[in-house]
Structures are given as structure tokens and as C-alpha cells.
Short mmCIF file of C-alpha atoms and ligand atoms in Angstrom, two decimals:
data_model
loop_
_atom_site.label_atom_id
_atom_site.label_comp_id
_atom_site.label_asym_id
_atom_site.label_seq_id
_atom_site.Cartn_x
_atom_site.Cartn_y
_atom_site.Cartn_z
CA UNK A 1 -36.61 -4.64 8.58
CA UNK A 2 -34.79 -5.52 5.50
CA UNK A 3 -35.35 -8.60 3.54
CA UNK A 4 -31.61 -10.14 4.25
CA UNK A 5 -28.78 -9.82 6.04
CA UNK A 6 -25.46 -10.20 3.84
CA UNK A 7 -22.00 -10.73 5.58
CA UNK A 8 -20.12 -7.94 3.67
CA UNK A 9 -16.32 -9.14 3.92
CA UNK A 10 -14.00 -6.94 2.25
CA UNK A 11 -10.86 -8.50 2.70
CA UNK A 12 -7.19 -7.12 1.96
CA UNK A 13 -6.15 -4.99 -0.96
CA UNK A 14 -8.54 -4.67 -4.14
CA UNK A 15 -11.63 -6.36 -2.26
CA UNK A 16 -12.60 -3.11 -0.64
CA UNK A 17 -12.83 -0.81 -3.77
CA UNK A 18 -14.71 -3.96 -5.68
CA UNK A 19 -17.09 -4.81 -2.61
CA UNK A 20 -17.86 -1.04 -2.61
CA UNK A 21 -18.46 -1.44 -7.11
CA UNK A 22 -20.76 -4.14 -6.29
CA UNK A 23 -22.68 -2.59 -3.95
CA UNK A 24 -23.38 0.37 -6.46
CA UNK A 25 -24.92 -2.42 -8.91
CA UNK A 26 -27.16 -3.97 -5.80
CA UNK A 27 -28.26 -0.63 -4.92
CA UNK A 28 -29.52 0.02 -7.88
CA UNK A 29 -31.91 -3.30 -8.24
CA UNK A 30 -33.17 -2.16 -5.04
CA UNK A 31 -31.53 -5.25 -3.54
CA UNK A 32 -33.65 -5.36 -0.17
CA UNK A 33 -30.35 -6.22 2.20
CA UNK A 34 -28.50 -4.73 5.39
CA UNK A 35 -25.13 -5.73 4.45
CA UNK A 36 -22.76 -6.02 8.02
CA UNK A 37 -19.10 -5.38 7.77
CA UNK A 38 -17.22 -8.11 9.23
CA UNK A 39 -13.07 -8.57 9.57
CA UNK A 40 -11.49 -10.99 7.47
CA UNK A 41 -7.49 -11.01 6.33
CA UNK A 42 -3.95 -10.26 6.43
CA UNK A 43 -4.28 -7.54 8.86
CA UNK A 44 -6.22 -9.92 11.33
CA UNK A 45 -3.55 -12.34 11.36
CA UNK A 46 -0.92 -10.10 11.36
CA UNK A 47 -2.52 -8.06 14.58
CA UNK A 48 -4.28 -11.13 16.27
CA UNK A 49 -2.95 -14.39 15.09
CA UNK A 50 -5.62 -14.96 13.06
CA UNK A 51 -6.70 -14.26 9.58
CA UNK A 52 -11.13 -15.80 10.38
CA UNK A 53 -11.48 -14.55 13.80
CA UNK A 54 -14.36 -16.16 15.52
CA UNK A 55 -16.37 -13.30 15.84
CA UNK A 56 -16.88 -13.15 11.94
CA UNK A 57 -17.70 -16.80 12.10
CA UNK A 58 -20.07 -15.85 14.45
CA UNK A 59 -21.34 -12.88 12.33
CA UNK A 60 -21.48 -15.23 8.97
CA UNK A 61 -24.18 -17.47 11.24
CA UNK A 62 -26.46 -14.96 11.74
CA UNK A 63 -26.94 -13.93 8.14
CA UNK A 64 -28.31 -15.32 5.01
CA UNK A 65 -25.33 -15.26 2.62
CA UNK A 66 -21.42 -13.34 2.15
CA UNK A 67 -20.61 -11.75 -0.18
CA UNK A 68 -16.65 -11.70 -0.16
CA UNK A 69 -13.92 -9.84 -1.86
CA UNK A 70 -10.15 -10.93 -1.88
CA UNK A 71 -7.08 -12.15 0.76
CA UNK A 72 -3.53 -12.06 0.98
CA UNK A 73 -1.98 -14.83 1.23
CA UNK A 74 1.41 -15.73 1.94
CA UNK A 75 4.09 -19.08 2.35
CA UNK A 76 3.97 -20.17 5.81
CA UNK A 77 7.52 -18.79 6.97
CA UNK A 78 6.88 -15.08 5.36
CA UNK A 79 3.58 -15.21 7.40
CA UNK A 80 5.22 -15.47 10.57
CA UNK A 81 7.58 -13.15 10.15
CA UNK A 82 4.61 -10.81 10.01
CA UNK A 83 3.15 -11.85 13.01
CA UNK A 84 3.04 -8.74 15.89
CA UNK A 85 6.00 -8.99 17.82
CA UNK A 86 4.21 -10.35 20.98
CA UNK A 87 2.44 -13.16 18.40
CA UNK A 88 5.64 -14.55 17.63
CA UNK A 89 7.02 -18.00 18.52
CA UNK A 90 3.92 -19.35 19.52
CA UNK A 91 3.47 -21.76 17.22
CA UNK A 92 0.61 -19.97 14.82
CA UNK A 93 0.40 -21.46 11.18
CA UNK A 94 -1.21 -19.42 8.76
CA UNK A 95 -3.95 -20.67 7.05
CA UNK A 96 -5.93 -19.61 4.11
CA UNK A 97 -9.36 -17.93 5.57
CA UNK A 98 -11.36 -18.98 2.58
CA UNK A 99 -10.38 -22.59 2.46
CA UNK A 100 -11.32 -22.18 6.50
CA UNK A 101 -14.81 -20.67 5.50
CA UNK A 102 -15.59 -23.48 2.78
CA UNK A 103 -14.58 -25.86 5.48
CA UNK A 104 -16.20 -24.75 8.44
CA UNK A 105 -19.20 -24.02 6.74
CA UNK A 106 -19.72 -27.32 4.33
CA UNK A 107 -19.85 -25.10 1.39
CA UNK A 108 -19.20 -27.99 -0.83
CA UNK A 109 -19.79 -26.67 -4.10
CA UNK A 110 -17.71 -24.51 -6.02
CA UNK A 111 -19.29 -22.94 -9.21
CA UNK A 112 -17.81 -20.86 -11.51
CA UNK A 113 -19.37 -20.19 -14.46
CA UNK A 114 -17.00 -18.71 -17.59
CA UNK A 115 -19.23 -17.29 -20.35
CA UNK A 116 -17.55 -15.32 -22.90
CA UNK A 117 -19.25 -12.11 -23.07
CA UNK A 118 -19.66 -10.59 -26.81
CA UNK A 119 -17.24 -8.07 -27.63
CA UNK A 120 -14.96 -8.32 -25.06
CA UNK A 121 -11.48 -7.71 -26.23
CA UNK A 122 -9.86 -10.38 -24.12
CA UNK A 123 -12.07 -13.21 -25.38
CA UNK A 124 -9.90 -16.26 -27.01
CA UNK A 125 -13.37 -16.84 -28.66
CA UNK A 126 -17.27 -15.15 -28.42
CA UNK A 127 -18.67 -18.32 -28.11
CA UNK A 128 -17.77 -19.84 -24.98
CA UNK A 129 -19.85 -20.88 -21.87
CA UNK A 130 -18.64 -23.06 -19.55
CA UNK A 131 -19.54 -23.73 -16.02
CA UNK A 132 -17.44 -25.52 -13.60
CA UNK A 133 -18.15 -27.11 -10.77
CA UNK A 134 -15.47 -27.70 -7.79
CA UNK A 135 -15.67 -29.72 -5.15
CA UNK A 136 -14.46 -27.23 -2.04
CA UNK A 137 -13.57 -29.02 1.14
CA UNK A 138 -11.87 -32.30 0.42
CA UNK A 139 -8.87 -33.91 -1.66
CA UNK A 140 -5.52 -32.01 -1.62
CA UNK A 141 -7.19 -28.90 0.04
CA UNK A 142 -8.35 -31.19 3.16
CA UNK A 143 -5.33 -30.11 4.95
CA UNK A 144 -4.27 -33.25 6.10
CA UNK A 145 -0.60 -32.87 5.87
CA UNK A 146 2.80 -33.91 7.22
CA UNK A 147 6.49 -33.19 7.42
CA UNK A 148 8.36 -34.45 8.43
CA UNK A 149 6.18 -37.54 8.74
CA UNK A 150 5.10 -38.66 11.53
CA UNK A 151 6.41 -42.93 12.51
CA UNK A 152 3.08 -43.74 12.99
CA UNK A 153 1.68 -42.79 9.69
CA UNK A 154 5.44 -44.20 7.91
CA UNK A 155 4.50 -47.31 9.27
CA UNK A 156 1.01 -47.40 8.53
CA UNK A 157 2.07 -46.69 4.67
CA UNK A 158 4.72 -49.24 4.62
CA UNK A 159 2.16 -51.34 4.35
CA UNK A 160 1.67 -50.37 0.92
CA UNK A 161 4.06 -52.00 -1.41
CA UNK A 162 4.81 -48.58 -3.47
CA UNK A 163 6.54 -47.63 -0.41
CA UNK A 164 9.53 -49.79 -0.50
CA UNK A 165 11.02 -47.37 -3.12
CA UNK A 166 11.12 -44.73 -0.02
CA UNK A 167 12.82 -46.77 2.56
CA UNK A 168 15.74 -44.87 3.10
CA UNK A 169 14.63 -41.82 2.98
CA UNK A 170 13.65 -40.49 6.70
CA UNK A 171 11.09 -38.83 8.06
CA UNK A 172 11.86 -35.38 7.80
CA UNK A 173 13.23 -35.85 4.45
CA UNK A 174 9.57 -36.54 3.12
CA UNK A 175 6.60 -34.33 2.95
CA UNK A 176 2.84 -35.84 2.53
CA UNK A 177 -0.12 -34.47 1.14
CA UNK A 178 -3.10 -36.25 1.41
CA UNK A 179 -5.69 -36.74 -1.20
CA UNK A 180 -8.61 -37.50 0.50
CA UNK A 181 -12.43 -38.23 -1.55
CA UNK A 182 -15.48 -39.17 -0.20
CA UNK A 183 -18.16 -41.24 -2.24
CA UNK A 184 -20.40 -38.19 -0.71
CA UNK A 185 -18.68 -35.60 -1.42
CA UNK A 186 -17.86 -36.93 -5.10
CA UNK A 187 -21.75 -37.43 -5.36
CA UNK A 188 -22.78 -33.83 -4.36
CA UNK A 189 -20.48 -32.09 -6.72
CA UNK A 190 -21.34 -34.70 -9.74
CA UNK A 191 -24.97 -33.90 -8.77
CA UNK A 192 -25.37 -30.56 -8.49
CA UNK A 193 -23.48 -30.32 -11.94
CA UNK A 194 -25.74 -32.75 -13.92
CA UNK A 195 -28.94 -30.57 -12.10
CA UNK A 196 -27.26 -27.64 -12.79
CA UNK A 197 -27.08 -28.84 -16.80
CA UNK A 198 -30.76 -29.93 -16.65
CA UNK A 199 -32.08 -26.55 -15.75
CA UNK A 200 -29.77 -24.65 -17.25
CA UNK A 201 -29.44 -26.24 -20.52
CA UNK A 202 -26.39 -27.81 -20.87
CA UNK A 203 -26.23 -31.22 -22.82
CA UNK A 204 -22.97 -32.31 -21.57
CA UNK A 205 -21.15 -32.95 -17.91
CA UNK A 206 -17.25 -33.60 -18.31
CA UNK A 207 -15.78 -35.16 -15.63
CA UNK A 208 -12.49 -34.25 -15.37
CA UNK A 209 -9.83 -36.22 -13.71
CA UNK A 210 -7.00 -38.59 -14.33
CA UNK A 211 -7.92 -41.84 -13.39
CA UNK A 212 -5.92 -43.96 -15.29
CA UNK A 213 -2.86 -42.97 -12.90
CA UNK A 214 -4.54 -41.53 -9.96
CA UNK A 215 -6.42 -44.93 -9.66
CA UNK A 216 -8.25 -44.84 -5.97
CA UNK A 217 -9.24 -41.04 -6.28
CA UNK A 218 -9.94 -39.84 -9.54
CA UNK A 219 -11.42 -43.69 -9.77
CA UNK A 220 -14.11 -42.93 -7.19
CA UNK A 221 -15.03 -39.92 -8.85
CA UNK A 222 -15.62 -41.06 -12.30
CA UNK A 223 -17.48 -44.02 -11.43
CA UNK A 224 -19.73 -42.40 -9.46
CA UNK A 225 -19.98 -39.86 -12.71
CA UNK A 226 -20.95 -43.27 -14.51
CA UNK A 227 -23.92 -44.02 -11.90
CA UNK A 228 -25.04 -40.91 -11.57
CA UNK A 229 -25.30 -40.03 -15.28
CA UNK A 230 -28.17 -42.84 -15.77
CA UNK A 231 -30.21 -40.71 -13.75
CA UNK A 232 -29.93 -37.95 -16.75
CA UNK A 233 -30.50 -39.56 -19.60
CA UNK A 234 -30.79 -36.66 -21.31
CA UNK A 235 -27.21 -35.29 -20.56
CA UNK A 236 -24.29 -36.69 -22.04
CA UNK A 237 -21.44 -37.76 -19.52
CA UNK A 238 -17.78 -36.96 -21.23
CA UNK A 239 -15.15 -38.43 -19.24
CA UNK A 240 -11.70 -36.29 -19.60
CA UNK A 241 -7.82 -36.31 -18.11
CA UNK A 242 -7.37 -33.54 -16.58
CA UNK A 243 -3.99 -32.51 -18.86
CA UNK A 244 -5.83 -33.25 -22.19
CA UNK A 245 -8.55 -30.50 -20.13
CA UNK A 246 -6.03 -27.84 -20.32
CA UNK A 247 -5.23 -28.62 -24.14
CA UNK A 248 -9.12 -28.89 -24.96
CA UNK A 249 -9.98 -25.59 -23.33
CA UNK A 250 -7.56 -24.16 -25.23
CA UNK A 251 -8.73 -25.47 -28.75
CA UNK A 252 -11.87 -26.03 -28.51
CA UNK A 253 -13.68 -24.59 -25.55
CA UNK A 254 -17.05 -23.89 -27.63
CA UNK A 255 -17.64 -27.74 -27.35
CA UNK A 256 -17.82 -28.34 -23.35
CA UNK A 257 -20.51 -27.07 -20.92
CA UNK A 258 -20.53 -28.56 -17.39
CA UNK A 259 -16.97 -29.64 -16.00
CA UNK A 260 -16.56 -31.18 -12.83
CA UNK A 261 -13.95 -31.91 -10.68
CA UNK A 262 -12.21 -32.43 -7.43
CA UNK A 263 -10.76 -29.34 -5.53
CA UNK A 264 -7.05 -28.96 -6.99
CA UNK A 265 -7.52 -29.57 -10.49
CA UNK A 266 -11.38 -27.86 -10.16
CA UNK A 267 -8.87 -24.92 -9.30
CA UNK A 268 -6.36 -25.01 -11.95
CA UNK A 269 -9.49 -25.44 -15.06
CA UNK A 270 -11.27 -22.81 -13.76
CA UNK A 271 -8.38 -20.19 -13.49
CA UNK A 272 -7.57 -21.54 -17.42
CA UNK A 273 -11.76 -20.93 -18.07
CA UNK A 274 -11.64 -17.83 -16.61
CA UNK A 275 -8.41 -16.78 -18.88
CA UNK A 276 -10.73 -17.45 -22.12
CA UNK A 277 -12.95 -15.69 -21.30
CA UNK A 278 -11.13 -12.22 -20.19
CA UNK A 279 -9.20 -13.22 -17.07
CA UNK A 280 -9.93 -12.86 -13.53
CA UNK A 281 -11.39 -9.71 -14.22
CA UNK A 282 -14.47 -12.03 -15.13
CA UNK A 283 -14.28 -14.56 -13.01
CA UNK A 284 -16.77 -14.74 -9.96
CA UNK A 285 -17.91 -17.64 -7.64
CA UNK A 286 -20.27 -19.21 -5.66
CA UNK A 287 -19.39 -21.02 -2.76
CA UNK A 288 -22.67 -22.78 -1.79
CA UNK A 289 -23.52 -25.67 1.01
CA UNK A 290 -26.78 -26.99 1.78
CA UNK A 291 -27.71 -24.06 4.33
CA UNK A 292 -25.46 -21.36 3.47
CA UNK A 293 -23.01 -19.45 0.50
CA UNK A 294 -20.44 -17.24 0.16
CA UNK A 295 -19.72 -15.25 -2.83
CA UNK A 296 -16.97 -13.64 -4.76
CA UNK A 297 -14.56 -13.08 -7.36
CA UNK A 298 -11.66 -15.33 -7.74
CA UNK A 299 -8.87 -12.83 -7.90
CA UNK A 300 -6.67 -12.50 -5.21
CA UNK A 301 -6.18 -8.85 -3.16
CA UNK A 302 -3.86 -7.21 -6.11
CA UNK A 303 -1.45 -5.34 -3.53
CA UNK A 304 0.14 -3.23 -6.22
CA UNK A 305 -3.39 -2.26 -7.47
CA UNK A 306 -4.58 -1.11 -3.92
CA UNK A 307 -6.30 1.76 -3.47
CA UNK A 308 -5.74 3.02 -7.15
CA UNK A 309 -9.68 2.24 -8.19
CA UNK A 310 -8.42 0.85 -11.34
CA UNK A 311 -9.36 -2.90 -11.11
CA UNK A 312 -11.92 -4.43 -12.97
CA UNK A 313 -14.88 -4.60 -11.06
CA UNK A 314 -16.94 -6.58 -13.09
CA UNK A 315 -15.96 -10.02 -10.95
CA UNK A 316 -16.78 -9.23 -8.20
CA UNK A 317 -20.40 -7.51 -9.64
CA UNK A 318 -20.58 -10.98 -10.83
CA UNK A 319 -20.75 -12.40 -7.74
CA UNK A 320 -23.62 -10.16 -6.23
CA UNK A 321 -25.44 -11.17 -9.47
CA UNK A 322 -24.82 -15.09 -8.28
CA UNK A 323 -25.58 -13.87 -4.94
CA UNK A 324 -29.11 -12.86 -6.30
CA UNK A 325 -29.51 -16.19 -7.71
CA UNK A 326 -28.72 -18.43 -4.98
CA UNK A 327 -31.00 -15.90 -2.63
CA UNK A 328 -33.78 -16.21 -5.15
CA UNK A 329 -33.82 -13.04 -6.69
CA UNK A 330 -33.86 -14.31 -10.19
CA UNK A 331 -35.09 -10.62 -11.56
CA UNK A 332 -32.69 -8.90 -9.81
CA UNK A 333 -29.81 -11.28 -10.78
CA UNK A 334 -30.70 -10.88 -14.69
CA UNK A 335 -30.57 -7.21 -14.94
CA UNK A 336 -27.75 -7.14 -13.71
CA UNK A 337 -26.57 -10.00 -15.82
CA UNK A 338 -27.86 -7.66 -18.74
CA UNK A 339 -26.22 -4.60 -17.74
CA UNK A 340 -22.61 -6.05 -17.81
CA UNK A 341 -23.12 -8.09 -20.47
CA UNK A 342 -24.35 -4.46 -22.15
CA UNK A 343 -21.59 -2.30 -21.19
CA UNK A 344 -19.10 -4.93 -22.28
CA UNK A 345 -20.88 -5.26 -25.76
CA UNK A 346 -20.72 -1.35 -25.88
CA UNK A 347 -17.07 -1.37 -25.52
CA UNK A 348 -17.14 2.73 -24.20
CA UNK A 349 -16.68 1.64 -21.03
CA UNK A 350 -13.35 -0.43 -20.26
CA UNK A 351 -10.76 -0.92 -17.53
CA UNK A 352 -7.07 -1.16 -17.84
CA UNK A 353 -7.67 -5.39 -18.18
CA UNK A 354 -9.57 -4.48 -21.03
CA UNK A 355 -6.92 -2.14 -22.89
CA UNK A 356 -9.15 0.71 -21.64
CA UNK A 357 -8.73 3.36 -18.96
CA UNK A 358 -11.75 3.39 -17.40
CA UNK A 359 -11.69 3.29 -13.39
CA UNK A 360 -13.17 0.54 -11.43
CA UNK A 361 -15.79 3.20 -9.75
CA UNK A 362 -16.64 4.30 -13.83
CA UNK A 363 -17.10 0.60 -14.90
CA UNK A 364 -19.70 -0.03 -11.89
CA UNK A 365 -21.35 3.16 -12.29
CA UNK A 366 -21.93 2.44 -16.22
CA UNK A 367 -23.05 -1.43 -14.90
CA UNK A 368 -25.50 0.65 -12.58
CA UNK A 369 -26.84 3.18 -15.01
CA UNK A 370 -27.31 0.19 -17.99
CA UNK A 371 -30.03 -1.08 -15.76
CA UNK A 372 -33.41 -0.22 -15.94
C1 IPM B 1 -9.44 -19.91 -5.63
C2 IPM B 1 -8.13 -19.48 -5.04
C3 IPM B 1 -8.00 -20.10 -3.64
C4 IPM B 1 -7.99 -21.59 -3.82
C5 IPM B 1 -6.79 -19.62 -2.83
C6 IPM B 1 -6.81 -18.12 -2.65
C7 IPM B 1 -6.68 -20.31 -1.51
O1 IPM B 1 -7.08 -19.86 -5.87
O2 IPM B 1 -10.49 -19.63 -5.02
O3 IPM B 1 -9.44 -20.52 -6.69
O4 IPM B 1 -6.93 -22.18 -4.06
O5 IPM B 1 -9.06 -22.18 -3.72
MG1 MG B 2 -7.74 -20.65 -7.75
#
């Protein structure tokens, strides 16, 4: 019997070539684990309607963690065009699988650490390490949505005295996308960063939002921010727009440790933290719940890269490495934290990202053989 059982979801495109790069790295921490395939992607929807079949739900129950590597996504029209001829016209929306998987499985934390490693070329500075934390299954990713809108909900808005400025426009002439926060769900996120900054040495927690226009919303969050920071006195609570974000972290990243922030604009600072730090090449995260996480790089499925074996790997390797963690394998997790952070000081070793023309099988092979 092995030790764990890891959901091993390669996805569409790259995510099959950097699944197979990370699982060089695990094998060679002796990373005690029966990984089991499971089907996830553009092929499932295009073949059976649907991109998260149940039986990988089913197969993501019965193990202890996923370790994930990239979809294809497309607009909703292109999708169904796709569709197998006898799939057509029955009404089937495409949906993005990971946004299902966060959902369905409460994983309510995003984290996505961006720590510039020294000597990579594509660093805007050395001395960067920021973490962010995303809240993953509410506000504009809730996917409560309409168009054209429905009367019921018109007339529940017209309520709202904003809404006179819309009166002649109809229904169908309006889309709506909701922008839904929980006191909970802002709690967990603002939580788990300040805990995260308290054992992992970070002095400050930005929240990042825009309350001053978003009032209700971003409102909730960064009060709760304010309550929850007097439970860390030791951790300083910064309290930034999310625009100004985007201008800070490009001027002056070295100053900010913990972000946090609500889904949408948790995903537009991270991909900007991952760009500072070498791109999504670099980037890798945790999707984590109270019982269960899934793990992977952030980079989509690279069609034109497919089966070349020249992406950077090193994402994704990531992401076993804060698979590790979350599992408990703190040893494991830091050689390999070593071993990248080695080859990339090292510079011999570098894929096309890099300005290098190293493949993505000869980047996780000199990952594997760095560790001791
Ligand atoms: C990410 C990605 C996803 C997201 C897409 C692929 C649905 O951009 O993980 O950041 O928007 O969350
Ligand atoms: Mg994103």
C-alpha cells in the first residue's frame, strides 16, 4: 500500500508533458503516492458534453489530493460548435472544469505564492516574494448570471434607485453578473492569509479591493480585514485599491508580502505577480478547502506548444512541491524547493521562457538530479 492516493489530471495540451516533468521531480523524493489517471477537458466535452465528468468527481473523492495540469477553454458559442454532432442542440453550456472543481469541492482558498528566484533572467527584480491569497468560489466567478434578464430579477432591482438610469433598456438588451460575498467566505480567505503571514513570516497582509466605489462588496471584505487584523497584532494590515495594486506591483513589489483578495481581481494580481517574477512559467497554485486540494500551475493548455516538450516545466513542479506541503511532507517539499531554486541560480539549464533552449523533459531532469 502506498502512503496516498493523488488524482493525476492531465488535462488538454501542455498539462500532459508537465504532469509527466513533475512526476520525474516526485519520483525522485521518493514521494510515497499511487497517482490515478482521471479524464478532465476539452476532449470530454467535446465527445460527451462534458468537460468534469462525474466519474472523475467520483475518482477526486476517493483520494487525498490532485494534482492538475492545464484546460482549454473556449467562448460559449465556439464551444458548441465543437460539440459531437449527436451533442448538438441540446442545450449544453460549457463551463470551465476548474471553476466546477473549486466549486464543487469548497476549495476556498486560492494561494499563489510569487517569489522571485535569484538569477532568473525574467525577474523585474531578485527580491520579490509575494504570496497571494484568492478567494475561489464566490464573487464574479459564482456563476450567477443573466441575459437577457430575467422580469423577475428586473423587477426585484428596480427597487434599487441606480436602476432608473436603465429603464428603457429591455431585457435582452442587458447582461448581469453578479458579485456575490459572503462574511464567511471573506473571513476564510482574510484568515488563512494573516495565518499564513504568522508562520511564514510575513509582516504585512494587503487587502486589496476597491471599496470606495464597489461599496457593499469590497466593503464587506475590508472591514472584516479590519476585525480580523486585531487578532494579529503582530502583522500589519495595508488596505489597497485594487488599480493602485497593479501600479504598486509594478514599482515596488519588494515592499508587499501577503495580498488578499476576492476571486476576479485575486485573478488579475496574481497573473501580474506571476509576470515579475518570470511569467507563468513560475507560477503554481494551491487550491485548498477544509478537507481536500487540488494543485497546479496557472498556465492554460498552450495548444501551439503541444506535444513539442518545450514548455517550462518548472510551474507545474511547483505545484507537486505545494502538493508536498499541504500533504505534510515538509522534507520532501523543500528539496525540491532547493533544486529549482538551484538550477535556476545555475542558469545552464533554461527553457525557451527563459531565453534558453533547454526542453521541458531536460529542465525536470536537471530539477531531479539537483536533489539529493
Ligand atoms: C486561473 C485561471 C482560471 C481562472 C481560468 C482558466 C478559468 O485564469 O486559475 O487563474 O480564471 O480562475
Ligand atoms: Mg487567472
Amino acid at each position: 500500500m502506498t502512503k496516498y492516493r493523488i488524482a493525476w489530471l492531465p488535462g488538454d495540451g501542455v498539462g500532459a508533458e508537465v504532469l509527466e516533468a513533475a512526476r520525474l521531480v516526485l519520483e525522485r523524493v521518493d514521494f510515497d503516492a499511487e497517482t490515478i489517471p482521471g479524464d478532465i477537458g476539452w476532449e470530454f466535452w467535446r465527445s460527451e458534453g462534458n468537460p468534469l465528468p462525474q466519474r472523475t468527481i467520483d475518482l477526486l473523492k476517493s483520494t487525498d489530493a490532485c494534482l492538475f495540469g492545464a484546460i482549454t477553454s473556449k467562448p460559449k458559442d465556439e464551444a458548441a460548435a465543437e460539440l459531437a454532432p449527436d451533442l448538438r442542440g441540446k442545450g449544453l453550456t460549457y463551463s470551465s472544469p476548474i471553476v466546477g472543481l473549486r466549486q464543487l469541492f469548497n476549495l476556498h482558498t486560492n494561494l499563489r505564492p510569487c517569489k522571485a528566484y535569484p538569477g532568473n533572467p525574467l525577474n523585474l527584480r531578485d527580491d520579490i516574494d509575494l504570496v497571494v491569497f484568492r478567494e475561489n468560489t464566490e464573487g464574479l466567478y459564482a456563476g450567477v448570471e443573466f441575459h437577457p434578464v430575467p422580469e423577475g430579477i428586473r423587477n426585484a432591482l428596480n427597487s434599487h434607485p441606480k436602476m432608473k438610469r436603465f429603464s428603457g433598456v429591455a431585457n435582452e438588451d442587458m447582461a448581469i453578473s453578479t458579485r456575490i460575498f459572503t462574511r464567511k467566505g471573506c473571513q476564510t480567505i482574510l484568515r488563512d492569509a494573516f495565518d499564513y503571514a504568522t508562520t511564514h513570516g510575513y509582516k504585512t497582509v494587503t487587502v486589496v479591493e476597491k471599496p470606495n466605489v464597489i461599496r457593499e462588496t469590497s466593503g464587506l471584505m475590508v472591514r472584516e480585514a479590519r476585525a480580523i487584523a486585531q487578532e494579529y497584532p503582530d502583522i500589519e494590515l495595508w488596505e489597497t485599491n485594487v488599480d493602485a495594486m497593479c501600479m504598486w506591483l509594478v514599482k515596488n513589489p519588494q515592499n508587499y508580502g501577503v495580498l488578499a483578495s476576492s476571486n476576479m481581481f485575486g485573478d488579475i494580481i496574481s497573473d501580474l505577480a506571476a509576470q515579475i517574477v518570470g511569467g507563468l512559467g513560475f507560477a503554481a497554485a494551491g487550491n485548498i478547502g477544509d478537507t481536500y486540494a487540488v494543485f497546479e500551475p496557472t498556465h492554460g493548455s498552450a495548444p501551439k506548444y503541444a506535444g513539442q516538450n518545450k514548455v517550462n516545466p518548472i510551474a507545474t513542479i511547483r505545484a507537486a512541491k505545494m502538493m508536498l506541503d499541504y500533504l505534510g511532507e515538509r522534507e520532501k517539499a523543500q528539496k525540491i524547493e532547493r533544486a529549482v531554486a538551484q538550477v535556476i541560480a545555475e542558469g545552464r539549464i533554461r527553457t525557451y521562457d527563459m531565453g534558453g533552449t533547454a526542453t521541458t523533459t531536460q529542465m525536470a531532469e536537471a530539477i531531479a538530479s539537483a536533489i539529493s
